Coordinates of C-alpha atoms and ligand atoms in Angstrom, one line a residue:
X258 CA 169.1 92.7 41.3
X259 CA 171.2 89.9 40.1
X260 CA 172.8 87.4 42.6
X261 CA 176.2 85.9 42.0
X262 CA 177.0 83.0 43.1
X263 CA 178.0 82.5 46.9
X264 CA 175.2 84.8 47.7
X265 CA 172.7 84.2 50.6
X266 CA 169.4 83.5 50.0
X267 CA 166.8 83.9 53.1
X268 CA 163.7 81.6 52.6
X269 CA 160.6 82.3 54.7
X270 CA 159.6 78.6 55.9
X271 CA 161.3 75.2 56.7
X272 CA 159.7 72.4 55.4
X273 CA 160.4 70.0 52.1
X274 CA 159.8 72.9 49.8
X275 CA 162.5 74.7 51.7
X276 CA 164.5 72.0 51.8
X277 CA 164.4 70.9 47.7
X278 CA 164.6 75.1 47.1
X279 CA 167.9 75.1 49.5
X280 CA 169.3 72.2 47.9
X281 CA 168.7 73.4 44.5
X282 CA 170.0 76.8 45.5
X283 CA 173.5 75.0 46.8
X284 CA 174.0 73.6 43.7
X285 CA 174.0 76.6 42.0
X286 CA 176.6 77.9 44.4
X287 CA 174.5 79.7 46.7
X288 CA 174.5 79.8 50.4
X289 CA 170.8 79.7 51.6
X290 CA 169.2 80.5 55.4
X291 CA 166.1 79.5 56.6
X292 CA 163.5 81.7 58.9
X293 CA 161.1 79.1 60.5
X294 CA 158.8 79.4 63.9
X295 CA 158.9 75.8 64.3
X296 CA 161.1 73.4 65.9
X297 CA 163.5 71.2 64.0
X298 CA 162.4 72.4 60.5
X299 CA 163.0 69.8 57.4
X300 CA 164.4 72.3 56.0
X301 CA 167.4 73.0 58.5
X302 CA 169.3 69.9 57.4
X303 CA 170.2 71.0 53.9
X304 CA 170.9 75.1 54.7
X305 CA 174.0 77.1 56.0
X306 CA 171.9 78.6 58.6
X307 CA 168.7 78.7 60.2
X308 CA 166.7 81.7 62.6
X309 CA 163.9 79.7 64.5
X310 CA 161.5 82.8 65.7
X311 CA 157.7 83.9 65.4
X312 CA 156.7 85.4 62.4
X313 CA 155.7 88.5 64.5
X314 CA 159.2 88.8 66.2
X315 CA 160.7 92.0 64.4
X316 CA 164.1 92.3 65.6
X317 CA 164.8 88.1 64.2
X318 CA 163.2 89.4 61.2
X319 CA 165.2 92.3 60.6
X320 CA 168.3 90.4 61.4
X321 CA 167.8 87.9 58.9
X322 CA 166.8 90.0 56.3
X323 CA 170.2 92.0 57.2
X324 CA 171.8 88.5 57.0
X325 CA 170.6 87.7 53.4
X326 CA 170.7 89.0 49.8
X327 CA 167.4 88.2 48.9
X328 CA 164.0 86.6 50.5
X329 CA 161.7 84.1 49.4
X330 CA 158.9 81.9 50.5
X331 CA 158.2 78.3 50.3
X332 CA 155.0 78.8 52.2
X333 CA 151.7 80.9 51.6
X334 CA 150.6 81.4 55.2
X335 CA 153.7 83.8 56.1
X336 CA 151.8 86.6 57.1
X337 CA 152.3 89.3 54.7
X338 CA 153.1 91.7 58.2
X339 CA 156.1 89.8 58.2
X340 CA 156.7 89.9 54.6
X341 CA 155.9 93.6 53.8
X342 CA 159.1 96.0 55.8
X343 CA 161.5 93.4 53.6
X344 CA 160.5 95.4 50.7
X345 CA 162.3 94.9 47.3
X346 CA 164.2 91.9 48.9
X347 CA 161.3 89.7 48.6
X348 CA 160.8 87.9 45.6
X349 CA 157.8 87.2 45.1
X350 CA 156.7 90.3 46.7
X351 CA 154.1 90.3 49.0
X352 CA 150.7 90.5 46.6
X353 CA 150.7 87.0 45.9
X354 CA 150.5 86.5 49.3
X355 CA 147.7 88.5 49.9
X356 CA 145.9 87.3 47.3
X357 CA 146.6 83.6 47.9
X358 CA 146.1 83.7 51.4
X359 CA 142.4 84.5 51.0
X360 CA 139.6 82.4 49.1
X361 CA 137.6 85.0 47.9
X362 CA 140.0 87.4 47.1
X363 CA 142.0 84.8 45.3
X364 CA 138.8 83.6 42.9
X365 CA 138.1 87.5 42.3
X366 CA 141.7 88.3 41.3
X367 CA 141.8 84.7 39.4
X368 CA 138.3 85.8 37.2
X369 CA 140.0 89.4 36.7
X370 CA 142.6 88.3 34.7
X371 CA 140.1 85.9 32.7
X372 CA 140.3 83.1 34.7
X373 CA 136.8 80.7 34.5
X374 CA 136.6 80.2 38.6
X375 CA 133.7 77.6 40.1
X376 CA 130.6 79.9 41.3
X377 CA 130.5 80.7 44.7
X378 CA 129.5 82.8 47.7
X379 CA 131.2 84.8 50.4
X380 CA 129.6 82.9 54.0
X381 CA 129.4 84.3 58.0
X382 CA 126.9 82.4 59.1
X383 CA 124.4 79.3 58.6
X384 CA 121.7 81.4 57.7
X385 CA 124.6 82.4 54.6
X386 CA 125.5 78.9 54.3
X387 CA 122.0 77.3 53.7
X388 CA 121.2 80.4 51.1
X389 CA 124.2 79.6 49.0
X390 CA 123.8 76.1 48.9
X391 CA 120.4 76.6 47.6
X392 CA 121.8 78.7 44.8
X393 CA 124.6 76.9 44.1
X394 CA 122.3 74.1 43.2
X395 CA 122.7 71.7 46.5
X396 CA 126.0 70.3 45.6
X397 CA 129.2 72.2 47.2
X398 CA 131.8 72.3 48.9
X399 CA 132.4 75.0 52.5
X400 CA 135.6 76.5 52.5
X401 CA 137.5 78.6 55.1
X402 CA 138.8 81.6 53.4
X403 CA 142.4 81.7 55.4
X404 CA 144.4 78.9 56.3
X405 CA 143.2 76.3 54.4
X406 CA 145.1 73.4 52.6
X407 CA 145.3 69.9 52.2
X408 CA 141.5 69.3 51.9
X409 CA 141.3 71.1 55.8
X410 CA 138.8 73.3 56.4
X411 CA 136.6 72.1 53.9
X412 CA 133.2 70.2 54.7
X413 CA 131.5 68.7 51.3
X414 CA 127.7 69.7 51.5
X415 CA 124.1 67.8 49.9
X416 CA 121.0 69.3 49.6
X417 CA 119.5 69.5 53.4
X418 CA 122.9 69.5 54.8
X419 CA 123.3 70.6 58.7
X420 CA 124.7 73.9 57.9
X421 CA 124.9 74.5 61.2
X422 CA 127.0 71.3 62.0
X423 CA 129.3 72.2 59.1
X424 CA 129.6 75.8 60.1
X425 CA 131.2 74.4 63.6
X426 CA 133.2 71.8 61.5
X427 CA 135.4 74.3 60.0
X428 CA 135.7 76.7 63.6
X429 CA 132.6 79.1 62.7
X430 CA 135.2 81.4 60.4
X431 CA 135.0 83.5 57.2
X432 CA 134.3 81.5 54.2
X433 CA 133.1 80.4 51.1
X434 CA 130.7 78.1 49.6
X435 CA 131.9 77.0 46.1
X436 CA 129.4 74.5 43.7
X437 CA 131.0 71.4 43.4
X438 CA 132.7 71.0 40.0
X439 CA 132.0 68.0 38.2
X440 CA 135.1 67.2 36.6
X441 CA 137.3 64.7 34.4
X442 CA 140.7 65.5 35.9
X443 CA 142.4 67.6 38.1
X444 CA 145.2 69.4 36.2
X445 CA 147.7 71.9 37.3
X446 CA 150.2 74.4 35.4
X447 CA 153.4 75.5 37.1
X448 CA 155.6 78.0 35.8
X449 CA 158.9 79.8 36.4
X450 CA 158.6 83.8 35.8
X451 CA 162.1 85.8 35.6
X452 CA 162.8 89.0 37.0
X453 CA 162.4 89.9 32.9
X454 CA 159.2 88.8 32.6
X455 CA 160.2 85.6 30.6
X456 CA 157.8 82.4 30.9
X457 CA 158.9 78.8 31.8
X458 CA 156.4 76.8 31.7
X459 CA 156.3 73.1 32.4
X460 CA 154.0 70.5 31.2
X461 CA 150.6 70.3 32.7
X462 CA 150.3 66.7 34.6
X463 CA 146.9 64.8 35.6
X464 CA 147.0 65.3 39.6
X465 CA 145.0 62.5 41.5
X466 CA 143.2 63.3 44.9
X467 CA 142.1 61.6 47.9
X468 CA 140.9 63.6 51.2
X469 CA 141.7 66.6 49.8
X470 CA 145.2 65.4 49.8
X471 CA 147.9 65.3 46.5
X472 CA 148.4 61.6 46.1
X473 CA 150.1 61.2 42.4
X474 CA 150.7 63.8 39.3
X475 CA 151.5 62.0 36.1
X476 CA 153.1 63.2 33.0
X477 CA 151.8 63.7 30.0
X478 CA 148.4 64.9 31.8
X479 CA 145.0 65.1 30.6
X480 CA 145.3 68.2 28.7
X481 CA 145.6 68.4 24.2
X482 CA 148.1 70.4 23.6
X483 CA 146.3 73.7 22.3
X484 CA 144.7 73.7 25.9
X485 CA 147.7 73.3 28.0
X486 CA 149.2 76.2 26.1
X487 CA 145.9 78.0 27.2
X488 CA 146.4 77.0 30.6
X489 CA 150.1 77.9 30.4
X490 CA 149.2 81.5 29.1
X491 CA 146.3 82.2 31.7
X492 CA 148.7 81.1 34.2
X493 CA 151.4 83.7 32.7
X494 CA 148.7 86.4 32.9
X495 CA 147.9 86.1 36.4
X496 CA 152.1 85.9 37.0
X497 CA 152.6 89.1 35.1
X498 CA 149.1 90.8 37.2
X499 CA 150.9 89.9 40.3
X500 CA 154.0 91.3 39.4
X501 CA 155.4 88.1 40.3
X502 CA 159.2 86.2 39.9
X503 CA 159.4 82.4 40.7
X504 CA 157.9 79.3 40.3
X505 CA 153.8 79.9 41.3
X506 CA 151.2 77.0 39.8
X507 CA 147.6 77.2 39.4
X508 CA 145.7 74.3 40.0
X509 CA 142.9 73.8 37.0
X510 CA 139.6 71.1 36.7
X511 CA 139.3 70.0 33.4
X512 CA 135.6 69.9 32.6
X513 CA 135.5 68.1 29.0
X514 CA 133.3 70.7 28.6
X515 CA 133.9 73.0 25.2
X516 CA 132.4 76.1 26.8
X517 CA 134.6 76.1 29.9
X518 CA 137.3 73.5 29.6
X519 CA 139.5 74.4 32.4
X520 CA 138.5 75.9 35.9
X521 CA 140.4 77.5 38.3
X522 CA 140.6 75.9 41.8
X523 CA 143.5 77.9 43.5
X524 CA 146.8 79.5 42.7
X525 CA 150.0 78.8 45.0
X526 CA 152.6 81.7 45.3
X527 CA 155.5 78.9 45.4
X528 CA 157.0 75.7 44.2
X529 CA 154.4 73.1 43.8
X530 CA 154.1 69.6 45.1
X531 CA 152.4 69.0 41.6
X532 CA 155.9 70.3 40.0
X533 CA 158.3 67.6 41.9
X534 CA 158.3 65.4 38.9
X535 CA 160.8 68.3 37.3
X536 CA 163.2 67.4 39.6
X537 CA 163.8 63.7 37.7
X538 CA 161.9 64.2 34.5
X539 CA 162.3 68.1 33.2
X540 CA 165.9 69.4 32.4
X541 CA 165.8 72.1 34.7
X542 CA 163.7 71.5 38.0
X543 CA 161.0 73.7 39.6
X544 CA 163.4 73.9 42.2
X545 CA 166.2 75.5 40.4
X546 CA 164.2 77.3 37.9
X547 CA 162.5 79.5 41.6
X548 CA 166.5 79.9 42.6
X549 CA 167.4 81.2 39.1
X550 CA 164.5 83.3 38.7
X551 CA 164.4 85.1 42.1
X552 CA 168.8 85.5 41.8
X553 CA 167.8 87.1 38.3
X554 CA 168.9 84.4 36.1
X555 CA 168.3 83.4 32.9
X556 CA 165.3 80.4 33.4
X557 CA 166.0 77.0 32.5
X558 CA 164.6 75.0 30.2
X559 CA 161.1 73.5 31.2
X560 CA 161.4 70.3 28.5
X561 CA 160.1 67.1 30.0
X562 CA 162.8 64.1 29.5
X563 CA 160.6 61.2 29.9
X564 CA 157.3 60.6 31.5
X565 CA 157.1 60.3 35.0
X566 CA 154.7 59.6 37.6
X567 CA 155.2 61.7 41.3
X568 CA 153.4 59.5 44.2
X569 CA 152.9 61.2 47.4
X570 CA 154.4 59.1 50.5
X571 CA 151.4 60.0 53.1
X572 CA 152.1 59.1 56.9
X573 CA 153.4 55.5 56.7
X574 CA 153.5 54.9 53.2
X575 CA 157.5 55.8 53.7
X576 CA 157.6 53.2 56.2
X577 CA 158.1 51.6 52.2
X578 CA 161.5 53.4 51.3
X579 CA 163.2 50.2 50.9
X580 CA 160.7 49.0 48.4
X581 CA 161.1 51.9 45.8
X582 CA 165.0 51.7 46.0
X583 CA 164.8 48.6 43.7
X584 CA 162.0 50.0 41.4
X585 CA 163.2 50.7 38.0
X586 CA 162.8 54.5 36.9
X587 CA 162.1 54.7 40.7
X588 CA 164.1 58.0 42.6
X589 CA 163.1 58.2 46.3
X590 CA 163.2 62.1 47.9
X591 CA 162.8 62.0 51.4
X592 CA 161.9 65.2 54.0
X593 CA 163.7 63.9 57.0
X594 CA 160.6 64.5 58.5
X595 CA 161.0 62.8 62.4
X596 CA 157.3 62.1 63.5
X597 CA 155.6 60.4 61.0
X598 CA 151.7 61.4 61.5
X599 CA 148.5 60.8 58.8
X600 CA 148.7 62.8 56.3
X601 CA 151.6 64.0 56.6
X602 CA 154.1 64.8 53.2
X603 CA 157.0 62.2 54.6
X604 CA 158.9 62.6 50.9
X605 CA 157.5 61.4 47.3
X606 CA 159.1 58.5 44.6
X607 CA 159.1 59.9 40.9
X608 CA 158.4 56.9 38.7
X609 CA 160.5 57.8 35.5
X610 CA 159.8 55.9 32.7
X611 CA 160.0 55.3 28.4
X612 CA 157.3 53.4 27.6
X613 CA 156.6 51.2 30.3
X614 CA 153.5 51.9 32.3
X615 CA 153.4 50.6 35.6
X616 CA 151.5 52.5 38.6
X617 CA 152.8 52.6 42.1
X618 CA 150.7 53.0 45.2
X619 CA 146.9 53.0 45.4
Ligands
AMP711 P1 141.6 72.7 47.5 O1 142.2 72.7 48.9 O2 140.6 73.8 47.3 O3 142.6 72.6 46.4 O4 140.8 71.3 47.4 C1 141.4 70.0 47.4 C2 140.7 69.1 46.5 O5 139.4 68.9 46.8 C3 140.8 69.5 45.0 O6 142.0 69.2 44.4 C4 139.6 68.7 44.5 O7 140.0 67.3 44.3 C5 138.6 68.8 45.6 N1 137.8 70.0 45.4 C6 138.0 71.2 45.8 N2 137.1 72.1 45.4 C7 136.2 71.4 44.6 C8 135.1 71.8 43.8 N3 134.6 73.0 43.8 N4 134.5 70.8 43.1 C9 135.0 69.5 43.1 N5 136.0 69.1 43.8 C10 136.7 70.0 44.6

């Protein structure tokens, strides 16, 4: 399937990754319509159309997908029910999904293609919860399997922990318990995979944290170069296992270990908010480089322009946007987001730079 221009494309999901994909897809020359459950999506601004209906609502579904030349998804929680009778229309199809929307299954897919995952054990109960933690070594973190992200659904635990406390924290569900990983940098590589097979891949940035929330992802990263070509073929063997076109990223630790340098945390079937420095500091964006791959276009090039720093604006740090209009190297994106709550994604600044280092936020 190759789109030409002034084709619809249907994206599963309305928030800012819709919203960046549609924009990027409209400047290509296509004509892009959304399929959200929620209200007043983000995402709806920027698109020709938009279906607002529950995921489990066939008829909508079927009338969108009627409505559009091809599907994709800017969100990993689409339940692959919904996904799955859109057959060949969806790209990415509906494994990575699968796979992505489960912990477990994830980190066992991740480890067959020869990705080093953090050890860890499949949990039910306290009873589970206390075992694992004793033979993880004490220090770990509790994850829900499903419908995590963000840092929620995650409870840190020390030896002696209420396991039972912990087990409530995160709604008594499925889920793991993964040994903490005592790491130098958090690292991620994203990449664009055509409907050929063909690799983009953009540079791997150091991605700082704080509650389990993105805060900043800087350019160049942590990585030498040898290992972020590793990263970047691991990552392209777990694409090409999954069958999968579009952008998708996998988010690595970098140990400093020789052993085991880099170790999995997660993979993400979509753009990724660690990739939204391409939009001001790679020739061809994340953005465009999902649109081109899923129309069946050639990729873009991935080459970084400068090096940039992407900070997060969390809840009220947009309340700022005046401030960073006056930055130098400073490009505001904003989600047209109405309620601004803690910990929310409100938009991010990419900090572009040559040679001047100045940070930006805390
Ligand atoms: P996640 O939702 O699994 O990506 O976790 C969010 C963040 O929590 C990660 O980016 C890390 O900063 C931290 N984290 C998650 N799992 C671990 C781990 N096993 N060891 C150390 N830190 C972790």
């Amino acid at each position: 399937m190759i789109l030409t221009p002034g084709a619809t494309i249907g994206v599963l999901g309305g928030g800012q990754l819709g919203r960046m994909l549609a924009t990027a897809a409209a400047e290509l020359g296509f004509t892009v319509h959304i399929f959200c459950p929620d209200a007043d999506p983000p995402a709806a601004a920027v698109a020709a159309a938009t279906t607002i209906a529950a995921w489990e609502d066939e008829a909508a579904l079927a009338a969108f997908a009627a409505a559009v030349d091809v599907v994709t998804y800017e969100f990993e929680n689409v339940p692959v029910a919904a996904v799955r009778p859109l057959g060949d229309k969806v790209r990415p199809g509906p494994l990575a999904l699968e796979v992505a929307q489960d912990r477990l299954a994830e980190k066992a897919f991740l480890a067959e293609c020869g990705l080093p995952v953090a050890p860890h054990r499949d949990v039910a109960s306290p009873g589970d919860i206390a075992a694992a933690l004793e033979a993880l070594g004490g220090h770990a973190i509790l994850k829900t399997r499903r419908m995590g992200y963000d840092g929620k659904g995650q409870v840190r635990l020390t030896p002696g922990a209420d396991v039972a406390a912990a087990f409530t924290a995160i709604g008594e569900v499925p889920a793991i318990v993964e040994a903490l990983v005592p790491f130098q940098a958090e690292t991620s590589t994203v990449l664009a995979r055509g409907a050929d097979g063909g690799i983009a891949a953009y540079a791997a940035p150091a991605n700082e944290h704080a509650e389990g929330i993105l805060r900043r992802s800087t350019v160049p990263g942590p990585l030498a170069a040898g290992l972020e070509a590793e990263a970047q073929r691991l990552t392209a063997d777990v694409a090409a296992a999954l069958g999968y076109v579009g952008v998708m990223a996998i988010e690595w630790f970098v140990t400093g270990e020789t052993a085991r340098p880099l170790i999995a945390n997660e993979m993400a079937p979509r753009v990724h908010n660690t990739g939204h420095w391409t939009q001001d500091a790679a020739l061809t964006s994340q953005f465009e480089n999902h649109i081109r791959a899923i129309a069946g276009w050639p990729l873009g090039a991935t080459t970084r322009t400068a090096d940039a720093t992407m900070v997060n604006l969390i809840g009220h740090d947009a309340d700022d946007w005046r401030a960073h209009l006056d930055m130098e190297g400073a490009k505001l994106h904003l989600y047209g987001k109405r309620d601004t709550r803690p910990g929310r994604k409100m938009g991010h600044v990419n900090v572009v730079r040559r040679g001047v280092d100045f940070r930006l936020g805390g």
